[in-house]
């Protein structure tokens, strides 16, 4: 059998309300749905951090390459 959770009375009523709204047959269904959403949010946050890190690394090279191809305006030359 599973391990018992110590759930406060307020949380128990919230879980019951969500169970009715979501049409889930058991309270554990609500908890599992919440865990799935939390896992997805955590994975999204990890991906954002990875993309920020990659963008920071690529920005230096990108600036250097763009500087080589920067066009010079004939109007500002003297």
Coordinates of C-alpha atoms in Angstrom, one line a residue:
X1 CA 0.0 0.0 0.0
X2 CA 1.0 3.6 -0.5
X3 CA 2.4 6.0 2.1
X4 CA -0.1 8.2 3.9
X5 CA 0.0 12.0 3.4
X6 CA -0.5 14.5 6.2
X7 CA -3.0 16.8 4.5
X8 CA -4.5 19.8 6.3
X9 CA -8.3 20.1 6.4
X10 CA -8.2 23.2 4.2
X11 CA -6.1 21.4 1.6
X12 CA -8.5 18.4 1.7
X13 CA -11.5 20.6 0.9
X14 CA -9.5 22.3 -2.0
X15 CA -8.6 18.8 -3.4
X16 CA -12.3 17.8 -3.1
X17 CA -13.4 20.9 -5.0
X18 CA -10.9 20.3 -7.7
X19 CA -11.9 16.7 -8.0
X20 CA -15.5 17.8 -8.7
X21 CA -14.4 20.5 -11.1
X22 CA -12.1 18.3 -13.1
X23 CA -14.4 15.3 -13.0
X24 CA -11.7 13.0 -11.5
X25 CA -12.9 9.9 -9.6
X26 CA -10.3 10.1 -6.8
X27 CA -8.2 12.6 -4.9
X28 CA -5.0 11.0 -6.0
X29 CA -6.0 11.9 -9.6
X30 CA -6.0 15.5 -8.6
X31 CA -2.6 15.2 -6.9
X32 CA -1.2 13.4 -10.0
X33 CA -2.5 16.1 -12.3
X34 CA -0.9 18.7 -10.1
X35 CA 2.4 16.9 -10.1
X36 CA 2.3 16.6 -13.8
X37 CA 1.8 20.3 -14.2
X38 CA 4.6 21.1 -11.7
X39 CA 7.0 18.7 -13.6
X40 CA 6.1 20.4 -16.9
X41 CA 6.7 23.8 -15.4
X42 CA 10.1 22.7 -13.9
X43 CA 11.2 21.3 -17.2
X44 CA 10.2 24.5 -19.0
X45 CA 12.2 26.6 -16.5
X46 CA 15.2 24.3 -17.1
X47 CA 14.9 24.8 -20.9
X48 CA 14.7 28.5 -20.5
X49 CA 17.9 28.6 -18.5
X50 CA 19.6 26.4 -21.1
X51 CA 18.4 28.7 -23.9
X52 CA 19.6 31.8 -22.0
X53 CA 23.0 30.2 -21.5
X54 CA 23.2 29.2 -25.2
X55 CA 22.2 32.7 -26.3
X56 CA 24.8 34.3 -24.1
X57 CA 27.5 32.1 -25.6
X58 CA 26.3 32.7 -29.2
X59 CA 25.9 36.5 -28.7
X60 CA 29.7 37.1 -28.5
X61 CA 30.4 35.3 -31.8
X62 CA 27.4 36.8 -33.4
X63 CA 28.5 40.4 -32.6
X64 CA 32.0 39.6 -33.9
X65 CA 30.6 38.2 -37.2
X66 CA 28.1 41.0 -37.6
X67 CA 30.8 43.6 -37.1
X68 CA 32.7 42.1 -40.1
X69 CA 29.7 42.4 -42.4
X70 CA 28.5 45.8 -41.1
X71 CA 27.8 48.1 -44.0
X72 CA 29.3 51.6 -44.1
X73 CA 27.1 54.5 -45.0
X74 CA 28.4 56.7 -47.8
X75 CA 26.7 59.6 -46.3
X76 CA 28.6 59.6 -43.0
X77 CA 32.1 59.1 -44.7
X78 CA 34.2 62.2 -45.3

